[in-house]
Tab-separated table of C-alpha atoms in Angstrom:
chain	number	residue	atom	x	y	z
A	7	MET	CA	102.187	108.012	127.451
A	8	PRO	CA	100.163	106.244	129.585
A	9	ALA	CA	97.678	104.315	127.594
A	10	LEU	CA	93.553	105.333	127.461
A	11	GLN	CA	91.634	102.896	129.360
A	12	VAL	CA	87.622	101.717	129.773
A	13	ALA	CA	86.329	102.806	133.060
A	14	PRO	CA	84.898	100.390	135.268
A	15	GLU	CA	81.279	101.109	134.236
A	16	LYS	CA	81.849	100.421	130.936
A	17	THR	CA	80.600	103.893	129.145
A	18	TYR	CA	83.550	106.265	129.284
A	19	PHE	CA	87.157	106.183	129.421
A	20	VAL	CA	89.888	106.958	131.700
A	21	LEU	CA	93.187	108.210	131.568
A	22	ASP	CA	95.973	107.781	134.910
A	23	GLY	CA	92.971	106.988	136.616
A	24	ARG	CA	90.312	110.161	135.657
A	25	PRO	CA	87.814	110.392	133.604
A	26	PHE	CA	88.436	111.283	129.644
A	27	PHE	CA	86.338	112.656	127.155
A	28	TYR	CA	87.401	111.782	124.112
A	29	LEU	CA	87.565	114.820	121.643
A	30	ALA	CA	89.162	113.707	118.136
A	31	ASP	CA	90.038	115.920	115.035
A	32	THR	CA	89.444	114.213	111.878
A	33	VAL	CA	92.681	114.104	109.706
A	34	TRP	CA	92.807	110.981	107.655
A	35	SER	CA	95.096	112.021	105.217
A	36	ALA	CA	97.917	113.309	107.627
A	37	PHE	CA	100.780	110.777	106.977
A	38	THR	CA	100.511	111.137	103.242
A	39	SER	CA	99.949	114.571	102.879
A	40	VAL	CA	101.320	117.162	105.328
A	41	THR	CA	104.342	118.410	105.683
A	42	GLU	CA	106.186	119.195	109.109
A	43	GLU	CA	105.835	122.823	109.451
A	44	GLU	CA	101.945	122.663	108.474
A	45	TRP	CA	101.440	119.601	110.841
A	46	LYS	CA	103.131	122.050	113.808
A	47	GLU	CA	100.663	124.913	113.063
A	48	TYR	CA	97.654	122.470	112.538
A	49	LEU	CA	98.613	120.826	116.393
A	50	GLU	CA	99.226	123.955	117.796
A	51	TYR	CA	95.673	125.592	116.801
A	52	ARG	CA	94.024	122.217	117.510
A	53	LYS	CA	95.556	121.976	121.038
A	54	LEU	CA	94.365	125.705	121.933
A	55	GLN	CA	90.882	124.465	121.051
A	56	GLY	CA	90.674	121.694	123.368
A	57	PHE	CA	91.129	118.255	121.258
A	58	ASN	CA	92.848	115.815	122.686
A	59	ALA	CA	92.732	112.607	119.934
A	60	LEU	CA	93.489	112.390	116.147
A	61	GLN	CA	91.921	110.087	113.941
A	62	ILE	CA	94.471	109.209	111.144
A	63	ASN	CA	94.312	106.450	108.483
A	64	VAL	CA	97.866	105.142	108.751
A	65	LEU	CA	97.515	104.061	104.600
A	66	TYR	CA	96.454	106.644	102.078
A	67	GLN	CA	92.933	107.749	101.806
A	68	TRP	CA	91.815	106.660	98.527
A	69	ASP	CA	89.244	109.589	98.440
A	70	ALA	CA	91.671	112.420	99.707
A	71	SER	CA	93.500	115.096	98.061
A	72	VAL	CA	96.367	114.346	95.604
A	73	PRO	CA	99.098	114.202	94.598
A	74	TYR	CA	100.037	112.603	97.807
A	75	LEU	CA	103.894	113.760	99.331
A	76	ARG	CA	104.691	110.385	99.923
A	77	PHE	CA	103.330	106.802	99.849
A	78	PRO	CA	103.457	104.031	102.424
A	79	PHE	CA	104.602	101.096	99.687
A	80	ARG	CA	107.606	101.003	97.252
A	81	ARG	CA	107.045	101.175	93.820
A	82	ASP	CA	107.978	97.640	92.156
A	83	GLU	CA	109.908	96.907	88.822
A	84	ARG	CA	106.224	97.649	87.164
A	85	GLY	CA	106.218	101.194	88.745
A	86	GLU	CA	103.195	100.073	90.691
A	87	TYR	CA	102.438	100.001	94.416
A	88	SER	CA	100.755	96.516	94.199
A	89	SER	CA	103.454	94.839	95.813
A	90	PHE	CA	102.958	96.539	98.711
A	91	GLN	CA	106.435	96.241	99.974
A	92	ILE	CA	106.700	98.637	103.228
A	93	ASP	CA	108.424	102.264	102.298
A	94	GLU	CA	110.822	103.133	105.536
A	95	ALA	CA	110.829	106.085	104.986
A	96	TYR	CA	107.148	107.093	104.884
A	97	PHE	CA	106.988	105.336	108.365
A	98	ASP	CA	109.885	107.448	109.654
A	99	PHE	CA	108.214	110.144	108.956
A	100	ALA	CA	104.877	108.925	110.428
A	101	GLU	CA	106.714	108.200	113.505
A	102	GLY	CA	108.031	111.881	113.431
A	103	LEU	CA	104.108	113.275	113.348
A	104	LEU	CA	103.138	111.496	116.086
A	105	GLU	CA	106.236	112.248	118.152
A	106	LEU	CA	104.976	116.046	117.913
A	107	ALA	CA	101.468	115.003	118.327
A	108	THR	CA	101.844	113.327	121.630
A	109	GLN	CA	104.144	115.642	122.748
A	110	LYS	CA	101.300	118.258	122.840
A	111	GLY	CA	99.212	115.549	124.515
A	112	PHE	CA	97.313	114.326	121.867
A	113	ILE	CA	95.980	110.562	121.495
A	114	PRO	CA	96.637	109.134	117.896
A	115	ALA	CA	93.888	106.842	116.806
A	116	LEU	CA	94.815	104.643	114.255
A	117	VAL	CA	93.121	103.214	111.179
A	118	LEU	CA	94.748	100.147	110.205
A	119	LEU	CA	92.393	99.079	107.282
A	120	TRP	CA	90.529	101.228	105.162
A	121	CYS	CA	87.801	99.427	103.629
A	122	ASN	CA	89.253	99.653	100.134
A	123	PHE	CA	92.396	97.506	101.694
A	124	VAL	CA	90.068	94.316	102.344
A	125	PRO	CA	88.080	92.053	100.218
A	126	ASP	CA	83.824	92.309	99.430
A	127	THR	CA	83.535	95.673	101.612
A	128	TRP	CA	81.803	98.517	99.384
A	129	ALA	CA	84.901	100.106	98.317
A	130	SER	CA	86.722	96.852	97.231
A	131	GLN	CA	83.560	95.672	95.268
A	132	ARG	CA	83.810	99.189	93.429
A	133	GLY	CA	87.354	98.593	92.449
A	134	ILE	CA	88.655	101.003	94.341
A	135	PRO	CA	92.022	99.904	94.755
A	136	MET	CA	94.233	97.962	96.551
A	137	VAL	CA	93.183	94.799	98.416
A	138	MET	CA	95.850	92.937	100.417
A	139	PRO	CA	96.602	89.322	100.449
A	140	PHE	CA	95.842	87.635	103.373
A	141	GLU	CA	99.198	87.036	104.721
A	142	THR	CA	100.482	90.323	103.698
A	143	MET	CA	97.392	91.754	105.475
A	144	GLU	CA	98.960	90.336	108.646
A	145	ARG	CA	102.687	91.403	107.846
A	146	TYR	CA	101.490	94.929	107.469
A	147	VAL	CA	99.063	94.945	110.837
A	148	GLU	CA	102.164	93.407	112.988
A	149	TYR	CA	104.854	96.267	111.520
A	150	VAL	CA	102.452	98.858	112.219
A	151	VAL	CA	101.476	98.073	115.359
A	152	GLN	CA	105.079	97.508	116.632
A	153	ARG	CA	106.292	100.336	115.294
A	154	PHE	CA	103.512	102.628	116.677
A	155	LYS	CA	102.648	100.563	119.575
A	156	LYS	CA	105.410	103.374	121.732
A	157	PHE	CA	102.828	106.076	120.993
A	158	SER	CA	99.980	104.442	123.457
A	159	PRO	CA	97.544	104.919	120.244
A	160	ILE	CA	93.959	103.741	119.888
A	161	PHE	CA	93.952	101.055	117.012
A	162	ILE	CA	90.568	101.897	115.049
A	163	ILE	CA	90.940	98.433	113.060
A	164	SER	CA	88.624	99.198	110.189
A	165	GLY	CA	87.848	102.657	108.109
A	166	ASP	CA	84.308	103.261	106.516
A	167	THR	CA	83.613	99.487	106.294
A	168	ASN	CA	80.696	97.063	106.331
A	169	PHE	CA	81.072	93.722	106.007
A	170	GLY	CA	80.202	92.066	102.523
A	171	SER	CA	81.344	88.273	103.417
A	172	GLN	CA	82.657	86.308	106.011
A	173	GLU	CA	86.108	87.037	104.195
A	174	THR	CA	86.158	90.316	104.857
A	175	VAL	CA	85.168	89.458	108.715
A	176	ARG	CA	88.037	87.356	108.440
A	177	TYR	CA	90.595	89.519	107.798
A	178	TYR	CA	89.344	92.223	110.554
A	179	LEU	CA	88.862	89.510	112.972
A	180	ARG	CA	92.684	88.449	112.582
A	181	ALA	CA	94.000	92.093	112.300
A	182	LEU	CA	92.304	92.466	115.741
A	183	GLU	CA	93.684	89.682	117.264
A	184	ILE	CA	97.123	90.610	116.029
A	185	VAL	CA	97.040	93.948	117.887
A	186	LYS	CA	96.080	92.619	121.104
A	187	SER	CA	98.694	90.057	120.631
A	188	ILE	CA	101.416	92.674	120.298
A	189	ALA	CA	99.899	96.010	122.270
A	190	PRO	CA	97.143	94.111	124.819
A	191	GLN	CA	96.723	97.784	126.604
A	192	ALA	CA	95.877	99.449	123.453
A	193	LEU	CA	92.145	100.267	122.939
A	194	THR	CA	90.737	99.053	119.597
A	195	THR	CA	87.271	99.902	118.077
A	196	PHE	CA	86.037	99.749	114.437
A	197	HIS	CA	85.251	102.692	112.028
A	198	LEU	CA	81.810	101.879	110.537
A	199	GLN	CA	79.757	102.296	107.620
A	200	PRO	CA	76.456	104.339	108.753
A	201	GLN	CA	74.313	101.493	107.854
A	202	ALA	CA	76.747	98.650	108.942
A	203	ASP	CA	76.212	96.355	112.017
A	204	LEU	CA	79.420	94.391	113.713
A	205	PRO	CA	79.349	90.582	113.143
A	206	GLU	CA	78.995	88.771	116.027
A	207	ASP	CA	82.828	87.117	115.500
A	208	ILE	CA	83.429	90.852	116.310
A	209	LEU	CA	80.893	92.069	118.443
A	210	HIS	CA	81.464	89.100	120.863
A	211	SER	CA	85.302	89.059	120.610
A	212	PRO	CA	87.038	89.809	124.190
A	213	TYR	CA	89.919	92.090	121.932
A	214	LEU	CA	87.131	95.167	121.225
A	215	ASP	CA	86.934	97.442	123.518
A	216	PHE	CA	84.759	100.033	122.715
A	217	TYR	CA	82.164	100.851	120.007
A	218	THR	CA	82.540	103.926	117.336
A	219	TYR	CA	79.361	104.468	114.566
A	220	GLN	CA	79.415	107.021	111.808
A	221	SER	CA	76.155	109.387	111.829
A	222	GLY	CA	77.238	110.388	108.093
A	223	HIS	CA	76.927	113.189	105.748
A	224	VAL	CA	73.576	112.554	104.021
A	225	LYS	CA	70.950	115.028	104.899
A	226	ALA	CA	68.342	112.680	104.960
A	227	GLU	CA	69.911	110.535	107.672
A	228	GLN	CA	70.621	113.507	110.325
A	229	HIS	CA	68.666	111.377	112.693
A	230	PHE	CA	71.353	108.811	112.837
A	231	PRO	CA	73.187	110.978	115.423
A	232	TYR	CA	70.617	109.845	117.975
A	233	VAL	CA	69.121	106.559	116.194
A	234	LEU	CA	72.696	104.917	116.293
A	235	GLY	CA	73.571	106.218	119.671
A	236	GLU	CA	70.775	104.335	121.273
A	237	LYS	CA	71.446	101.490	119.102
A	238	PHE	CA	75.019	100.655	119.782
A	239	ALA	CA	74.558	101.886	123.801
A	240	ALA	CA	71.865	98.918	123.770
A	241	LEU	CA	74.457	96.378	122.546
A	242	THR	CA	75.690	93.574	124.531
A	243	PRO	CA	78.217	93.228	125.810
A	244	GLN	CA	77.893	97.031	126.771
A	245	ARG	CA	81.298	99.021	126.219
A	246	PRO	CA	81.778	102.409	125.827
A	247	VAL	CA	80.235	104.222	122.593
A	248	VAL	CA	81.987	107.513	120.692
A	249	ASN	CA	80.313	108.950	117.178
A	250	ALA	CA	83.392	108.986	115.620
A	251	GLU	CA	82.274	110.811	112.037
A	252	PRO	CA	78.904	113.322	112.805
A	253	CYS	CA	78.775	115.536	109.755
A	254	TYR	CA	81.808	117.170	108.661
A	255	GLU	CA	81.156	121.210	108.531
A	256	GLY	CA	81.861	122.418	105.242
A	257	HIS	CA	80.881	119.075	103.548
A	258	PRO	CA	77.783	119.198	100.823
A	259	TYR	CA	74.842	117.398	101.776
A	260	GLY	CA	76.165	114.116	100.309
A	261	PHE	CA	75.900	113.677	96.591
A	262	THR	CA	73.325	116.454	96.028
A	263	ARG	CA	75.794	118.711	96.416
A	264	GLU	CA	73.479	121.237	97.855
A	265	ASN	CA	74.071	123.566	100.360
A	266	ARG	CA	76.862	122.288	103.254
A	267	PHE	CA	77.200	121.298	107.117
A	268	ARG	CA	77.489	124.598	109.189
A	269	ALA	CA	78.462	125.102	112.633
A	270	LEU	CA	74.598	124.452	114.245
A	271	ASP	CA	74.593	120.997	111.913
A	272	VAL	CA	77.499	120.226	113.534
A	273	ARG	CA	76.632	120.887	117.265
A	274	LYS	CA	73.179	119.361	116.866
A	275	ALA	CA	74.636	116.150	115.855
A	276	VAL	CA	77.200	115.977	118.808
A	277	TRP	CA	74.960	116.894	121.438
A	278	GLN	CA	72.041	114.434	120.098
A	279	SER	CA	75.043	111.636	119.963
A	280	LEU	CA	76.269	112.546	123.862
A	281	LEU	CA	72.375	112.357	124.793
A	282	SER	CA	71.216	109.105	123.291
A	283	GLY	CA	73.881	106.701	124.109
A	284	ALA	CA	77.421	107.610	122.717
A	285	SER	CA	78.607	109.410	126.151
A	286	ALA	CA	82.159	108.407	125.741
A	287	GLY	CA	83.140	111.174	123.176
A	288	VAL	CA	82.789	112.826	120.006
A	289	ALA	CA	84.593	113.607	116.581
A	290	TYR	CA	84.969	116.714	114.309
A	291	GLY	CA	85.609	116.853	110.702
A	292	ALA	CA	85.841	119.960	109.044
A	293	HIS	CA	86.106	119.059	104.935
A	294	GLY	CA	89.257	120.306	103.754
A	295	ILE	CA	91.370	119.052	106.877
A	296	TRP	CA	90.340	115.281	106.724
A	297	CYS	CA	91.495	115.272	102.988
A	298	TRP	CA	94.279	118.170	103.579
A	299	HIS	CA	93.165	119.936	100.294
A	300	ARG	CA	95.105	122.948	98.748
A	301	LYS	CA	94.321	125.377	96.347
A	302	GLY	CA	94.162	123.763	92.612
A	303	ALA	CA	94.934	120.031	94.402
A	304	GLU	CA	92.701	117.358	92.925
A	305	PHE	CA	90.120	116.053	95.198
A	306	ARG	CA	88.766	112.443	94.247
A	307	GLY	CA	86.264	112.424	96.526
A	308	VAL	CA	84.303	114.712	94.408
A	309	GLU	CA	81.373	112.856	93.452
A	310	PHE	CA	79.900	112.515	97.179
A	311	SER	CA	81.244	115.284	98.774
A	312	GLY	CA	82.243	118.255	96.444
A	313	GLU	CA	85.245	120.483	96.552
A	314	PRO	CA	86.461	120.651	99.591
A	315	LEU	CA	87.712	124.214	101.298
A	316	GLU	CA	91.654	124.566	101.636
A	317	TRP	CA	92.924	123.240	104.458
A	318	ARG	CA	93.500	126.110	106.702
A	319	VAL	CA	90.339	127.720	105.807
A	320	ALA	CA	88.526	124.667	106.853
A	321	LEU	CA	90.841	124.333	110.175
A	322	ALA	CA	89.281	128.085	111.057
A	323	LEU	CA	85.967	127.052	110.715
A	324	ASP	CA	83.648	127.868	113.924
A	325	GLY	CA	82.267	124.742	114.840
A	326	ALA	CA	85.545	123.159	115.981
A	327	TRP	CA	84.837	125.729	119.173
A	328	ASP	CA	81.307	124.237	119.171
A	329	VAL	CA	82.267	120.762	120.210
A	330	ALA	CA	85.007	122.085	122.140
A	331	LEU	CA	82.935	123.681	124.394
A	332	ALA	CA	80.676	120.346	124.363
A	333	LYS	CA	84.166	118.939	125.387
A	334	PHE	CA	84.034	121.835	128.447
A	335	ILE	CA	80.863	121.204	129.550
A	336	ILE	CA	81.230	117.561	130.261
A	337	GLU	CA	84.109	118.290	132.514
A	338	ARG	CA	82.731	121.455	133.877
A	339	PHE	CA	79.449	119.416	135.326
A	340	ARG	CA	81.305	115.806	135.624
A	341	LEU	CA	79.053	114.466	132.949
A	342	PHE	CA	80.649	111.382	132.095
A	343	GLY	CA	78.978	108.165	131.541
A	344	LEU	CA	75.193	109.496	130.696
A	345	ARG	CA	72.260	107.320	130.261
A	346	PRO	CA	69.683	108.345	127.768
A	347	ALA	CA	66.507	109.608	129.793
A	348	GLN	CA	63.910	110.052	126.971
A	349	ASP	CA	60.772	108.975	128.822
A	350	MET	CA	61.486	112.633	130.674
A	351	VAL	CA	60.842	114.401	127.517
A	352	MET	CA	56.962	115.262	127.650
A	353	THR	CA	57.321	117.450	124.673
A	354	PRO	CA	56.247	115.477	121.366
A	355	ASN	CA	59.820	115.873	119.426
A	356	PRO	CA	62.430	113.365	118.937
A	357	GLU	CA	64.899	115.773	117.995
A	358	ILE	CA	65.118	116.772	121.874
A	359	ARG	CA	67.492	114.631	123.896
A	360	ALA	CA	67.696	114.102	127.487
A	361	ALA	CA	70.623	112.077	129.600
A	362	THR	CA	71.209	111.819	133.026
A	363	THR	CA	74.309	110.652	135.002
A	364	PHE	CA	74.674	107.353	136.833
A	365	ASP	CA	73.828	108.870	140.131
A	366	GLY	CA	71.078	110.658	138.913
A	367	LYS	CA	72.247	114.369	140.347
A	368	THR	CA	72.585	115.817	136.576
A	369	THR	CA	69.975	115.578	134.014
A	370	VAL	CA	70.714	117.320	130.600
A	371	VAL	CA	68.145	118.778	127.912
A	372	PHE	CA	69.129	119.385	124.274
A	373	LEU	CA	66.670	121.901	122.368
A	374	PRO	CA	67.577	122.077	118.425
A	375	SER	CA	65.682	125.601	118.504
A	376	PRO	CA	63.480	127.705	120.901
A	377	GLN	CA	60.619	125.689	122.224
A	378	SER	CA	58.612	125.735	125.386
A	379	ILE	CA	59.469	122.286	127.157
A	380	SER	CA	57.408	119.532	129.865
A	381	LEU	CA	59.778	117.638	131.382
A	382	LYS	CA	59.074	114.867	134.392
A	383	LEU	CA	61.282	116.001	136.780
A	384	ASN	CA	61.065	116.487	140.675
A	385	GLY	CA	61.376	120.154	140.584
A	386	THR	CA	61.559	120.901	144.665
A	387	ALA	CA	64.348	118.114	144.419
A	388	TRP	CA	66.774	120.503	141.889
A	389	GLU	CA	69.376	122.871	143.329
A	390	ASP	CA	70.452	124.671	140.327
A	391	VAL	CA	69.365	124.909	137.043
A	392	TRP	CA	71.125	126.522	134.144
A	393	GLY	CA	70.997	127.012	130.382
A	394	VAL	CA	73.624	127.159	127.616
A	395	ASP	CA	73.220	129.381	124.928
A	396	LEU	CA	75.184	127.067	121.963
A	397	GLU	CA	75.135	129.377	119.256
A	398	GLU	CA	76.885	132.419	121.436
A	399	ARG	CA	78.545	130.110	123.904
A	400	ARG	CA	76.717	131.943	126.863
A	401	PHE	CA	75.158	130.466	130.038
A	402	PHE	CA	71.797	131.797	131.182
A	403	ARG	CA	68.992	131.248	134.036
A	404	PRO	CA	65.867	129.672	132.361
A	405	ASP	CA	62.606	130.719	133.310
A	406	VAL	CA	61.839	127.713	135.201
A	407	CYS	CA	58.192	126.776	136.486
A	408	CYS	CA	57.629	123.344	138.677
A	409	ARG	CA	53.879	121.868	139.307
A	410	SER	CA	54.662	118.653	141.152
A	411	GLU	CA	56.642	116.318	138.939
A	412	VAL	CA	56.748	118.295	136.032
A	413	VAL	CA	59.152	120.919	135.095
A	414	GLU	CA	58.071	123.541	132.346
A	415	ILE	CA	60.571	125.773	130.860
A	416	SER	CA	60.107	128.958	128.539
A	417	ALA	CA	61.322	128.902	124.827
A	418	LEU	CA	64.339	130.839	124.737
A	419	PRO	CA	64.304	134.341	123.434
A	420	ALA	CA	66.313	133.973	120.532
A	421	ASN	CA	66.460	131.919	117.622
A	422	HIS	CA	69.427	129.643	118.795
A	423	ASP	CA	69.792	125.520	119.989
A	424	TYR	CA	70.691	125.280	123.800
A	425	LEU	CA	71.131	123.298	126.647
A	426	LEU	CA	69.300	123.194	130.081
A	427	VAL	CA	71.447	121.349	132.890
A	428	PHE	CA	69.526	120.569	136.104
A	429	THR	CA	72.239	119.999	139.048
A	430	ARG	CA	71.639	118.506	142.375
């Protein structure tokens, strides 16, 4: 399978020389928890919807649903896994899952070191097992990259991490170096805790290929999709940006357990990310898929995440079709490498987001709810204007009034979120 690459513009990806929009599903627990038949069923459905990447934790997800069906390390003489002896059978099975996925056209995005395996992260400081010795980590990363590089994966060096000390940075930086020494064509990134910043040594590493952030599952932080999108798009050096973990559909409002994120919340997070600098792609998550929850299983992340849905119920949640529609719109209107254009929006509402393509030929505006809007555009220069009702997934012609360089658009006559797409 050809390797994904960064476009010369440094804001999107290309595959086989063509622009590529990254649309990943989050299935962290696949290697530990799925059966082969479940995996085939899952792949068929996500392929039907248009997903093209899968975010998977190579090791076990500490807050997933248990019992695990298999474990990456063999038990030692005390019956414990703390010696980190590779279990070849586990990786044989994982390789079979990746073979099936890549045959369907999915790009694996593999997390190497979730934060609990590295010292001085928030998880390891809470006593969540199990931190690897440095030399063990090196051997493990070498093994995984050698074994899986034939699938042309993305290697996500960290999972849900912060950087609590220089020792944390040393671990992750060394893992990044090992990846590039063995698989120089593989793209690399870091999956971060929402509040985390990349340390300077990692930010300026020539081995880092793109940025990802996590806008997360706390209701009070649902401005993070656009705030963090702007933040990472403004970093130097410039790299493509992806929101790799918006709010999971079906996930309660983090710790409060009050209500659950719905398809509307997901759409809002996705479009606010895409139009605020994170235009290279997006991930989707369903609460029950990422942890591969079965009816009656024990879910270890209940303190923050509440009870998940059974995985087949989560698979069928409606929001996955909404993010698939986002991919269709990006590809249909060729919205690769969008640049934020908030100065166009005259209506005072920070949740309204606007972006334009590099050539200036297409502008996209997201409105989270119906309202009249004024935009600083040269109305006579626009050849076509489309609206997209994101809840009903239908296109329409908006009522547009041009006054010199100001465009005024009446509110959509329905209680939905929607896009406006201006082309010339």
